[in-house]
Amino acid sequence: MGSLPTESLSVEEHQQQQVEMDDTSRTERARWLLNSPDPPSIWHELAGSIREAFFPRNKLSSSSRVKQTWRRSAFSFLRGLFPILNWGRNYKASKFKSDLMAGLTLASLSIPQSIGYANLAKLDPQYGLYTSVIPPLIYALMGSSREIAIGPVAVVSMLLSALMQNVQDPAADPVAYRKLVFTVTFFAGVFQSVFGLFRLGFLVDFLSHAAIVGFMAGAAIVIGLQQLKGLLGISHFTNKTDVVSVLGSVFSSLHHSYWYPLNFVLGCSFLIFLLIARFIGRRNKKLFWLPAIAPLLSVILSTLIVYLTKADKHGVKIVKHIKGGLNPSSAHQLQLTGPHLGQTAKIGLISAVVALTEAIAVGRSFASIKGYHLDGNKEMVAMGFMNIVGSLTSCYVATGSFSRTAVNFSAGCQTVVSNIVMAITVLLSLELFTSLLYYTPIAILASIILSALPGLIDINEAINIYKVDKLDFLACIGAFLGVLFASVEIGLLAAVTISFAKILLNAVRPGIELQGRLPRTDTYGDISQFPMAIKTPGILTIRINSALFCFANANFIRERIMRWVTEEQDELEETTKRTIQAVIIDMSNSMNIDTSGILVLEELHKKLASNGIELVMASPRWQVIHKLKSAKLLDRIGKGCVYLSVAEAMEACLTSKFAALSNC
Amino acid sequence: MGSLPTESLSVEEHQQQQVEMDDTSRTERARWLLNSPDPPSIWHELAGSIREAFFPRNKLSSSSRVKQTWRRSAFSFLRGLFPILNWGRNYKASKFKSDLMAGLTLASLSIPQSIGYANLAKLDPQYGLYTSVIPPLIYALMGSSREIAIGPVAVVSMLLSALMQNVQDPAADPVAYRKLVFTVTFFAGVFQSVFGLFRLGFLVDFLSHAAIVGFMAGAAIVIGLQQLKGLLGISHFTNKTDVVSVLGSVFSSLHHSYWYPLNFVLGCSFLIFLLIARFIGRRNKKLFWLPAIAPLLSVILSTLIVYLTKADKHGVKIVKHIKGGLNPSSAHQLQLTGPHLGQTAKIGLISAVVALTEAIAVGRSFASIKGYHLDGNKEMVAMGFMNIVGSLTSCYVATGSFSRTAVNFSAGCQTVVSNIVMAITVLLSLELFTSLLYYTPIAILASIILSALPGLIDINEAINIYKVDKLDFLACIGAFLGVLFASVEIGLLAAVTISFAKILLNAVRPGIELQGRLPRTDTYGDISQFPMAIKTPGILTIRINSALFCFANANFIRERIMRWVTEEQDELEETTKRTIQAVIIDMSNSMNIDTSGILVLEELHKKLASNGIELVMASPRWQVIHKLKSAKLLDRIGKGCVYLSVAEAMEACLTSKFAALSNC
């Protein structure tokens, strides 16, 4: 390619020399491949990833020339653990003004939502409020997101009660149930910290985007259906969460008149009010505070109405006594021994993953709006620590809330101080105002939860997923239907299974394509994708599109290649009476090969050789070439069969004289 | 590249034109990518694979111009189903002579092995012999392997008894046990035929080569340990198969003297004889018949010894009565209803897969020696049908035997007729000679089984696997230890799990590499693999080595790319005070992308763009480009960011004027 003609030679001589030079440089380049250094061994890679897990960015710190004193490095460690030390020094009064307003708006939404979600988690209302005090404070010290609003959320509350009631019925023994909830919270915190510390953040990725969309929508509907209990004032309600059981339970209650219409009237009126407020807030961004304070307004108004009309005497269910005061310690309530340990740990793991998924999705989307980076592993440590401390102070699993984070952002929060303001406000109301909530109707809590649900259902995204990727949509719909018709666990399991089945399917049935040269280039492309691609008669170019050439697909690949060879042979014989000279296998897509793959390559070589066809490999990867060498396959089939690219392999095959002389 | 200089232009003008032409042709070539036809949709692919499953090779038959009459096509269908119709017409007397000799040799090995394996399967001896009659006859009609020897094999016999005794204790109720074994055989046959008919042969591939090596070695040791019962004449033996239980049982029997030394002396003497015969047969290929007839010889000799010395009165356990005669029907014994249906079906599935794995491995290795092709799916149909018929005629699961196939091959068999000869010989001995086997000591059967086991343990291959692929070796050792210390099921499960974990690990943590240009080529390679690769300052070239750019790795890929960009930025600023202009992502290895991957690409584009860095994609694949189009991502980030190859993307980035004018 880069060889200039020498003038003193005749054209023929020159061509001859050109061919020889090409050939020499081709073999030389093939030798780059064959003699490339050994790739890092599996032990080396393992050690590397462990080192990276425990001493991240080691490389950067060693390259910086500044000698750090131990005090400086201790401070930098502390700053890593508590980001507040970084931004706290530059914190200004102007920022505080914004954060104060955002925090108060947040609190006005947080108080009614917390009570509602505690109800959803089958705990007394004060536990929801407790969860809005300690976790946000801890997160403010350790977290790095500036917008996220920490506290109880709908999906995790529902998940907890749905999973926990198989272990302990909350109606039968609320104290035992609460103890188990704290234990689950503790485990969730431990799992989250471990994920963060050991850089296992990728475990959260196992819930794909599509699966989350489906799961959230299913969970929203399930949560909504659960609210029918409060909205209709039904006394006997099913413990199951699937649509069929819940609707059956509702209809049987309606049929037997075990419900109180006044609840429904009250709940629905305020639901309509909340939805209108939400609608106005969406249409006019300046009125964002309207949907934010509407819930608190509804609580105050409805409580007044019930108090004045004594509606509680006519069947309107009310919250009754809420225990006020600071979070009590719950350290002695953790059940770290006993028969339920395994189950609580399992539920802790599930809640940890779901809570992290929501928090990281929320944190990342707002961080990307403001253009800063969020370290997933650090976030996990912060979340984990906040839940561990929470479990010791009567809180249940807290995470970042979609709806409240959006309110916080719209209210113009600058830093995580808005969370501190919110926590202090909730704390003050716990101290002072809980007795005022005695007459708050439960139907209002139900309508507050219901009004927050539409935000969890993203139909546009589901349509988008359907358009882009059918198998992704299958995971989405699997999670949705699983949550809806079976249980939360089954839904999650369905989503993860379908997502991974997709990966396995891809490995078991990889693409394998016939290639042709694209005109005026050295590039080869799939002949079905590029109709202009040119096939070279007598030489088949086949690309294996599998990252692993392994047991799961080796036989498939062999049979497909042999079938193409037979078909091409038949066609060639019919038209030109010639035979196939060579099969070039483009291995550039196969990152690795295993013993089954090597066996198949050897078999292919033997079969093709017995028909007088050469097997040529183009651009095998580092690991592949290393394994072919260690399996001594290259010694058996000849090192001349390996070329750096398809184009070079093709050139080598076309200069058939040289090919005949080569080792193949 | 292919543009010739026009003489009338000045050098500068020419260069200018050249640049413009290059640029035009580059965008034109990028348009090939962007305007490539839609790839086949998932429905289309599904329909295609169903069509291929039911009407294979449709394409070929339609292209052949010969109009087939219905009689001709019916005959071709029959010939497909019964390959004997093909080769039977050319069968000659000379071939029959070879087959007769091979068949007789085979029978002499088959009779004692069948009795031994029936013992291993906890069935009466005649059932092993029955299994050596009907299945080989059916296979002879339908199978296409010429060397394979059909009948009971050690691993499947052990598997059956190990799995079945959890369902039904053979000692407590042998008749019920036998009925369930026939039912399992029926299910195994049905599964095998279904695999073949629906072209699900790839299910057998789920047991990787490495896993089979480990499983076979573990099974051989477990089988060997089971033989201690017969060899020592122990009466009370454990039902478990793991090493610890079996050795515990043996030592407690030895300790309490619940064993008869005469059995051991007899068994060991003949075991030594068998092993010497085996050794001689291996050293001198002409004496291959010695190990083949040694078992029959041992049976005859030991039976005579026991009969003459009346050793059975002194504790030597003997076979006693073997029911002779033709295979009785067992159609009425199948338990296709009842409480054990699910379990028998499951055991049927496991046995079907293990039996097929062995048979196909055996068949393929001998077919490749003789250089003919074996259609895996057709073989499965034949095996399935032979087992279905077997289950109706008192046979248990039959398959191709490693050791007997080797004997058959060495004895010079030409066609599957040797199986017919063998079956008829076994049938005759069932009719005539079973009463002669009354005094055959059980210890001899144990030593015959023991002498066949070393062939199942392939230490060289295990070492080879360790050298080539550590993770493969993990699957191998997992299967081995699982079978040895837990149970057959656990061993198989461990092997399949480890094998698939490898695939998933590869998807979750794909390789991602910094590339540089290889000198004097347009090819780009990993800078760690090719030390001579040249980096272009200011332009990062990154290749994603993942077949699926999906939820499982999208975040990992984003963080790795962002880290490299930051590191390169820091380095560039330190040395040249310049900044990165562009990041070229080589997507040629990603066959597909899902919604999570698209989200990450969009995020990357936004983040890089906010730092003034272009994101350029080189050679995205068919499905990827299609999905980027359907997600409208290309509209948002500009279609000018896509190039046919890394080299073209690099050229485009380097001609920065044009890059500034382009859409990116």
Short mmCIF file of C-alpha atoms in Angstrom, two decimals, chain A residues 57-431:
data_model
loop_
_atom_site.label_atom_id
_atom_site.label_comp_id
_atom_site.label_asym_id
_atom_site.label_seq_id
_atom_site.Cartn_x
_atom_site.Cartn_y
_atom_site.Cartn_z
CA ARG A 57 -8.06 5.82 40.98
CA ASN A 58 -4.78 4.64 42.38
CA LYS A 59 -3.20 5.44 39.05
CA LEU A 60 -4.24 9.08 39.13
CA SER A 61 -3.09 9.76 42.67
CA SER A 62 0.30 8.17 42.03
CA SER A 63 0.77 10.26 38.90
CA SER A 64 0.11 13.51 40.73
CA ARG A 65 3.45 14.78 41.88
CA VAL A 66 2.30 16.48 45.09
CA LYS A 67 3.54 14.59 48.15
CA GLN A 68 0.60 14.36 50.48
CA THR A 69 1.09 14.61 54.22
CA TRP A 70 -0.92 12.16 56.28
CA ARG A 71 -3.16 14.94 57.54
CA ARG A 72 -3.91 16.05 54.02
CA SER A 73 -4.66 12.51 52.90
CA ALA A 74 -6.88 11.86 55.94
CA PHE A 75 -8.81 15.01 55.08
CA SER A 76 -9.12 13.94 51.44
CA PHE A 77 -10.44 10.57 52.63
CA LEU A 78 -12.99 12.32 54.85
CA ARG A 79 -13.97 14.61 51.99
CA GLY A 80 -14.51 11.55 49.84
CA LEU A 81 -16.77 10.04 52.47
CA PHE A 82 -18.59 13.27 53.39
CA PRO A 83 -18.98 15.46 50.29
CA ILE A 84 -20.53 18.11 52.53
CA LEU A 85 -16.97 19.02 53.59
CA ASN A 86 -16.29 19.99 49.98
CA TRP A 87 -19.20 22.24 49.17
CA GLY A 88 -19.95 23.28 52.77
CA ARG A 89 -17.04 25.73 52.84
CA ASN A 90 -18.39 27.65 49.85
CA TYR A 91 -22.00 27.62 51.04
CA LYS A 92 -23.54 31.07 50.86
CA ALA A 93 -26.59 32.78 52.32
CA SER A 94 -28.12 33.24 48.85
CA LYS A 95 -28.05 29.50 48.35
CA PHE A 96 -29.59 28.96 51.76
CA LYS A 97 -32.54 31.18 50.85
CA SER A 98 -33.32 28.95 47.86
CA ASP A 99 -32.76 25.79 49.89
CA LEU A 100 -35.02 27.03 52.71
CA MET A 101 -37.92 27.67 50.33
CA ALA A 102 -37.37 24.34 48.55
CA GLY A 103 -37.11 22.51 51.89
CA LEU A 104 -40.38 24.00 53.20
CA THR A 105 -42.21 23.13 49.97
CA LEU A 106 -40.75 19.65 50.18
CA ALA A 107 -41.88 19.25 53.80
CA SER A 108 -45.44 20.26 52.97
CA LEU A 109 -45.55 17.41 50.44
CA SER A 110 -43.48 15.07 52.54
CA ILE A 111 -45.66 15.04 55.67
CA PRO A 112 -48.89 13.77 54.10
CA GLN A 113 -47.02 11.43 51.74
CA SER A 114 -45.01 9.93 54.60
CA ILE A 115 -48.16 9.20 56.58
CA GLY A 116 -49.75 7.67 53.49
CA TYR A 117 -46.75 5.52 52.65
CA ALA A 118 -46.47 4.30 56.24
CA ASN A 119 -50.07 3.21 55.87
CA LEU A 120 -49.11 1.42 52.60
CA ALA A 121 -46.26 -0.30 54.44
CA LYS A 122 -48.79 -1.36 57.13
CA LEU A 123 -47.00 0.64 59.82
CA ASP A 124 -48.34 3.33 62.15
CA PRO A 125 -48.26 6.84 60.60
CA GLN A 126 -45.42 8.16 62.79
CA TYR A 127 -42.97 5.64 61.28
CA GLY A 128 -43.39 7.30 57.90
CA LEU A 129 -42.60 10.66 59.49
CA TYR A 130 -39.59 9.23 61.36
CA THR A 131 -38.31 7.94 57.98
CA SER A 132 -38.48 11.51 56.67
CA VAL A 133 -36.20 12.77 59.47
CA ILE A 134 -33.08 10.67 60.05
CA PRO A 135 -32.31 9.27 56.54
CA PRO A 136 -32.39 12.70 54.83
CA LEU A 137 -30.04 14.08 57.49
CA ILE A 138 -27.55 11.23 57.03
CA TYR A 139 -27.79 11.51 53.27
CA ALA A 140 -27.11 15.24 53.48
CA LEU A 141 -23.76 14.43 55.09
CA MET A 142 -22.72 11.59 52.80
CA GLY A 143 -24.57 11.86 49.50
CA SER A 144 -23.43 13.75 46.44
CA SER A 145 -26.72 14.38 44.62
CA ARG A 146 -27.97 17.94 45.11
CA GLU A 147 -31.61 17.50 44.12
CA ILE A 148 -32.66 14.10 45.40
CA ALA A 149 -35.40 14.11 48.07
CA ILE A 150 -34.93 11.29 50.56
CA GLY A 151 -37.71 9.56 52.48
CA PRO A 152 -40.24 6.74 52.20
CA VAL A 153 -41.51 6.01 48.68
CA ALA A 154 -44.61 4.27 47.38
CA VAL A 155 -43.02 1.33 45.55
CA VAL A 156 -40.67 0.31 48.37
CA SER A 157 -43.44 0.68 50.98
CA MET A 158 -45.71 -1.56 48.95
CA LEU A 159 -42.88 -4.01 48.26
CA LEU A 160 -42.09 -4.26 51.97
CA SER A 161 -45.65 -4.93 53.07
CA ALA A 162 -46.27 -7.32 50.18
CA LEU A 163 -43.18 -9.38 50.95
CA MET A 164 -43.31 -9.10 54.74
CA GLN A 165 -46.84 -10.29 55.27
CA ASN A 166 -45.83 -13.76 54.11
CA VAL A 167 -43.49 -13.83 57.10
CA GLN A 168 -45.60 -12.07 59.74
CA ASP A 169 -49.19 -10.83 59.57
CA PRO A 170 -49.15 -7.12 60.56
CA ALA A 171 -52.77 -7.27 61.76
CA ALA A 172 -52.09 -10.21 64.10
CA ASP A 173 -48.98 -8.86 65.80
CA PRO A 174 -48.03 -5.32 64.75
CA VAL A 175 -45.07 -5.18 67.16
CA ALA A 176 -43.45 -8.33 65.76
CA TYR A 177 -44.14 -7.09 62.23
CA ARG A 178 -42.48 -3.75 63.01
CA LYS A 179 -39.43 -5.46 64.46
CA LEU A 180 -39.07 -7.49 61.26
CA VAL A 181 -39.45 -4.34 59.16
CA PHE A 182 -36.59 -2.70 61.05
CA THR A 183 -34.51 -5.84 60.56
CA VAL A 184 -35.24 -5.77 56.81
CA THR A 185 -34.25 -2.10 56.75
CA PHE A 186 -31.00 -2.96 58.51
CA PHE A 187 -30.25 -5.71 55.97
CA ALA A 188 -31.17 -3.44 53.07
CA GLY A 189 -28.71 -0.86 54.41
CA VAL A 190 -25.99 -3.45 54.85
CA PHE A 191 -26.49 -4.78 51.32
CA GLN A 192 -26.45 -1.29 49.87
CA SER A 193 -23.22 -0.35 51.66
CA VAL A 194 -21.61 -3.63 50.62
CA PHE A 195 -22.62 -3.05 47.00
CA GLY A 196 -21.03 0.37 47.19
CA LEU A 197 -17.88 -0.61 49.07
CA PHE A 198 -17.15 -3.60 46.85
CA ARG A 199 -18.10 -1.67 43.71
CA LEU A 200 -20.87 -4.12 42.94
CA GLY A 201 -22.99 -1.33 41.53
CA PHE A 202 -23.48 -3.34 38.37
CA LEU A 203 -25.88 -5.59 40.29
CA VAL A 204 -28.38 -2.74 40.08
CA ASP A 205 -27.99 -2.81 36.30
CA PHE A 206 -29.57 -6.25 36.25
CA LEU A 207 -32.91 -4.46 36.26
CA SER A 208 -32.90 -3.12 32.72
CA HIS A 209 -34.48 0.21 31.82
CA ALA A 210 -37.36 -1.59 30.12
CA ALA A 211 -37.92 -3.84 33.14
CA ILE A 212 -38.05 -0.81 35.45
CA VAL A 213 -40.61 0.92 33.24
CA GLY A 214 -42.83 -2.18 33.32
CA PHE A 215 -42.28 -2.83 37.01
CA MET A 216 -43.05 0.75 38.03
CA ALA A 217 -46.26 0.81 36.00
CA GLY A 218 -47.38 -2.50 37.46
CA ALA A 219 -46.48 -1.39 40.97
CA ALA A 220 -48.40 1.88 40.49
CA ILE A 221 -51.55 0.01 39.52
CA VAL A 222 -51.15 -2.43 42.41
CA ILE A 223 -50.61 0.47 44.84
CA GLY A 224 -53.63 2.24 43.40
CA LEU A 225 -55.79 -0.83 43.88
CA GLN A 226 -54.60 -1.12 47.49
CA GLN A 227 -55.90 2.42 48.06
CA LEU A 228 -59.43 1.22 47.31
CA LYS A 229 -59.42 -0.10 50.87
CA GLY A 230 -58.95 3.39 52.34
CA LEU A 231 -61.02 5.12 49.68
CA LEU A 232 -64.04 2.86 50.21
CA GLY A 233 -63.53 2.36 53.94
CA ILE A 234 -63.53 -1.42 53.52
CA SER A 235 -62.89 -3.36 56.75
CA HIS A 236 -62.04 -6.83 55.42
CA PHE A 237 -59.44 -6.58 52.69
CA THR A 238 -57.28 -9.23 51.09
CA ASN A 239 -53.60 -9.52 52.00
CA LYS A 240 -52.64 -10.37 48.42
CA THR A 241 -51.56 -7.71 45.97
CA ASP A 242 -52.55 -9.18 42.61
CA VAL A 243 -55.34 -7.56 40.61
CA VAL A 244 -57.68 -10.56 40.70
CA SER A 245 -57.59 -11.00 44.50
CA VAL A 246 -57.91 -7.28 45.20
CA LEU A 247 -60.80 -6.70 42.78
CA GLY A 248 -62.49 -9.85 44.06
CA SER A 249 -62.16 -8.57 47.60
CA VAL A 250 -63.48 -5.12 46.61
CA PHE A 251 -66.50 -6.50 44.77
CA SER A 252 -67.40 -8.88 47.54
CA SER A 253 -67.22 -5.96 50.04
CA LEU A 254 -69.36 -3.79 47.75
CA HIS A 255 -71.80 -6.64 47.31
CA HIS A 256 -72.13 -7.25 51.03
CA SER A 257 -72.11 -3.50 51.80
CA TYR A 258 -69.08 -3.72 54.06
CA TRP A 259 -68.08 -0.22 53.03
CA TYR A 260 -68.93 3.37 53.90
CA PRO A 261 -69.87 5.67 51.01
CA LEU A 262 -68.94 8.84 52.91
CA ASN A 263 -65.24 7.82 52.75
CA PHE A 264 -65.56 7.49 49.01
CA VAL A 265 -67.24 10.88 48.57
CA LEU A 266 -64.62 12.62 50.70
CA GLY A 267 -61.68 10.81 49.10
CA CYS A 268 -62.87 11.34 45.55
CA SER A 269 -63.56 15.05 46.02
CA PHE A 270 -60.05 15.65 47.28
CA LEU A 271 -58.57 13.35 44.64
CA ILE A 272 -60.20 15.52 41.98
CA PHE A 273 -58.79 18.61 43.71
CA LEU A 274 -55.30 17.09 43.81
CA LEU A 275 -55.45 16.04 40.17
CA ILE A 276 -56.58 19.50 39.10
CA ALA A 277 -53.72 21.04 41.13
CA ARG A 278 -51.31 18.61 39.43
CA PHE A 279 -52.70 19.48 36.03
CA ILE A 280 -52.36 23.24 36.66
CA GLY A 281 -48.82 22.76 38.01
CA ARG A 282 -47.88 20.91 34.81
CA ARG A 283 -49.40 23.49 32.48
CA ASN A 284 -47.89 26.48 34.26
CA LYS A 285 -44.37 25.84 35.53
CA LYS A 286 -44.55 28.90 37.82
CA LEU A 287 -47.36 27.32 39.79
CA PHE A 288 -45.23 24.27 40.62
CA TRP A 289 -45.93 24.90 44.32
CA LEU A 290 -49.64 24.27 43.85
CA PRO A 291 -49.40 20.45 43.44
CA ALA A 292 -46.67 20.50 46.11
CA ILE A 293 -48.80 22.04 48.85
CA ALA A 294 -52.18 20.68 47.67
CA PRO A 295 -51.76 17.46 49.70
CA LEU A 296 -51.10 19.37 52.95
CA LEU A 297 -54.00 21.68 52.14
CA SER A 298 -56.25 18.64 51.57
CA VAL A 299 -55.18 17.14 54.88
CA ILE A 300 -55.91 20.36 56.80
CA LEU A 301 -59.24 20.96 55.04
CA SER A 302 -60.50 17.39 55.32
CA THR A 303 -59.42 17.16 58.98
CA LEU A 304 -61.36 20.35 59.71
CA ILE A 305 -64.41 19.02 57.86
CA VAL A 306 -64.39 15.74 59.77
CA TYR A 307 -63.80 17.49 63.10
CA LEU A 308 -66.63 19.98 62.51
CA THR A 309 -69.19 17.55 61.05
CA LYS A 310 -68.25 14.65 63.40
CA ALA A 311 -68.22 12.51 60.26
CA ASP A 312 -66.14 9.88 62.11
CA LYS A 313 -69.30 8.87 63.88
CA HIS A 314 -70.86 8.12 60.45
CA GLY A 315 -68.28 5.64 59.22
CA VAL A 316 -65.50 7.95 58.00
CA LYS A 317 -62.29 6.23 59.06
CA ILE A 318 -59.74 8.51 60.68
CA VAL A 319 -56.05 8.27 61.50
CA LYS A 320 -56.62 8.66 65.26
CA HIS A 321 -53.69 8.95 67.61
CA ILE A 322 -50.24 9.57 66.12
CA LYS A 323 -47.40 9.21 68.58
CA GLY A 324 -45.36 12.42 68.44
CA GLY A 325 -41.85 13.25 69.54
CA LEU A 326 -38.34 12.49 68.31
CA ASN A 327 -37.46 9.17 66.64
CA PRO A 328 -37.15 6.56 69.42
CA SER A 329 -34.24 4.12 69.30
CA SER A 330 -35.03 0.76 67.72
CA ALA A 331 -31.59 -0.83 68.08
CA HIS A 332 -32.87 -3.44 70.54
CA GLN A 333 -35.74 -4.38 68.20
CA LEU A 334 -33.56 -5.81 65.40
CA GLN A 335 -34.13 -9.55 65.01
CA LEU A 336 -30.65 -10.70 64.02
CA THR A 337 -31.27 -14.22 65.25
CA GLY A 338 -34.32 -16.42 65.07
CA PRO A 339 -36.26 -18.33 62.45
CA HIS A 340 -37.00 -15.42 60.09
CA LEU A 341 -33.38 -14.37 59.55
CA GLY A 342 -33.04 -15.88 56.09
CA GLN A 343 -36.31 -14.45 54.87
CA THR A 344 -35.66 -10.97 56.24
CA ALA A 345 -32.21 -10.97 54.64
CA LYS A 346 -33.78 -11.96 51.31
CA ILE A 347 -36.42 -9.26 51.54
CA GLY A 348 -33.67 -6.84 52.57
CA LEU A 349 -31.76 -7.70 49.40
CA ILE A 350 -34.81 -7.21 47.16
CA SER A 351 -35.72 -3.90 48.81
CA ALA A 352 -32.09 -2.77 48.66
CA VAL A 353 -31.95 -3.38 44.90
CA VAL A 354 -35.35 -1.81 44.16
CA ALA A 355 -34.62 1.20 46.39
CA LEU A 356 -31.20 1.73 44.79
CA THR A 357 -32.64 1.37 41.31
CA GLU A 358 -35.13 4.15 42.00
CA ALA A 359 -32.63 6.39 43.81
CA ILE A 360 -29.91 6.07 41.20
CA ALA A 361 -32.33 6.57 38.33
CA VAL A 362 -33.68 9.72 40.02
CA GLY A 363 -30.24 11.02 41.04
CA ARG A 364 -28.70 10.43 37.62
CA SER A 365 -31.49 12.02 35.63
CA PHE A 366 -31.34 15.25 37.66
CA ALA A 367 -27.53 15.25 37.82
CA SER A 368 -27.43 15.02 34.02
CA ILE A 369 -29.84 18.00 33.76
CA LYS A 370 -27.49 20.08 35.92
CA GLY A 371 -24.44 18.55 34.23
CA TYR A 372 -22.51 17.00 37.10
CA HIS A 373 -21.37 13.43 37.68
CA LEU A 374 -22.81 11.08 40.26
CA ASP A 375 -20.59 8.22 41.49
CA GLY A 376 -22.95 5.27 41.71
CA ASN A 377 -20.80 3.36 44.22
CA LYS A 378 -20.48 6.34 46.57
CA GLU A 379 -24.21 6.92 46.39
CA MET A 380 -24.78 3.31 47.39
CA VAL A 381 -22.57 3.67 50.44
CA ALA A 382 -24.48 6.81 51.46
CA MET A 383 -27.86 5.11 50.94
CA GLY A 384 -26.72 2.03 52.81
CA PHE A 385 -25.41 3.99 55.76
CA MET A 386 -28.57 6.09 55.94
CA ASN A 387 -30.70 2.94 56.04
CA ILE A 388 -28.52 1.28 58.68
CA VAL A 389 -28.81 4.35 60.91
CA GLY A 390 -32.50 4.51 59.99
CA SER A 391 -33.07 0.93 61.13
CA LEU A 392 -31.66 1.88 64.55
CA THR A 393 -33.94 4.92 64.87
CA SER A 394 -37.38 3.51 64.01
CA CYS A 395 -37.21 4.22 60.27
CA TYR A 396 -38.03 1.85 57.46
CA VAL A 397 -36.34 1.65 54.04
CA ALA A 398 -35.86 5.17 52.65
CA THR A 399 -34.71 6.11 49.18
CA GLY A 400 -34.93 8.94 46.66
CA SER A 401 -38.48 9.74 45.63
CA PHE A 402 -39.35 10.52 42.00
CA SER A 403 -42.20 12.94 42.75
CA ARG A 404 -40.61 14.82 45.64
CA THR A 405 -37.25 15.16 43.86
CA ALA A 406 -39.07 16.80 40.95
CA VAL A 407 -40.77 19.21 43.39
CA ASN A 408 -37.45 19.93 45.10
CA PHE A 409 -35.87 20.68 41.73
CA SER A 410 -38.75 22.92 40.60
CA ALA A 411 -38.65 24.76 43.92
CA GLY A 412 -35.10 25.75 43.05
CA CYS A 413 -33.05 23.80 45.58
CA GLN A 414 -29.32 24.48 45.33
CA THR A 415 -27.82 21.82 47.58
CA VAL A 416 -28.84 18.93 49.74
CA VAL A 417 -29.53 21.50 52.52
CA SER A 418 -33.15 21.51 51.36
CA ASN A 419 -33.30 17.93 52.68
CA ILE A 420 -32.02 19.15 56.06
CA VAL A 421 -34.67 21.90 56.14
CA MET A 422 -37.31 19.33 55.23
CA ALA A 423 -36.13 16.91 57.93
CA ILE A 424 -36.14 19.62 60.62
CA THR A 425 -39.63 20.76 59.58
CA VAL A 426 -40.93 17.18 59.77
CA LEU A 427 -39.21 16.80 63.14
CA LEU A 428 -40.89 19.97 64.45
CA SER A 429 -44.30 18.84 63.28
CA LEU A 430 -43.68 15.47 64.97
CA GLU A 431 -42.98 17.38 68.20
#
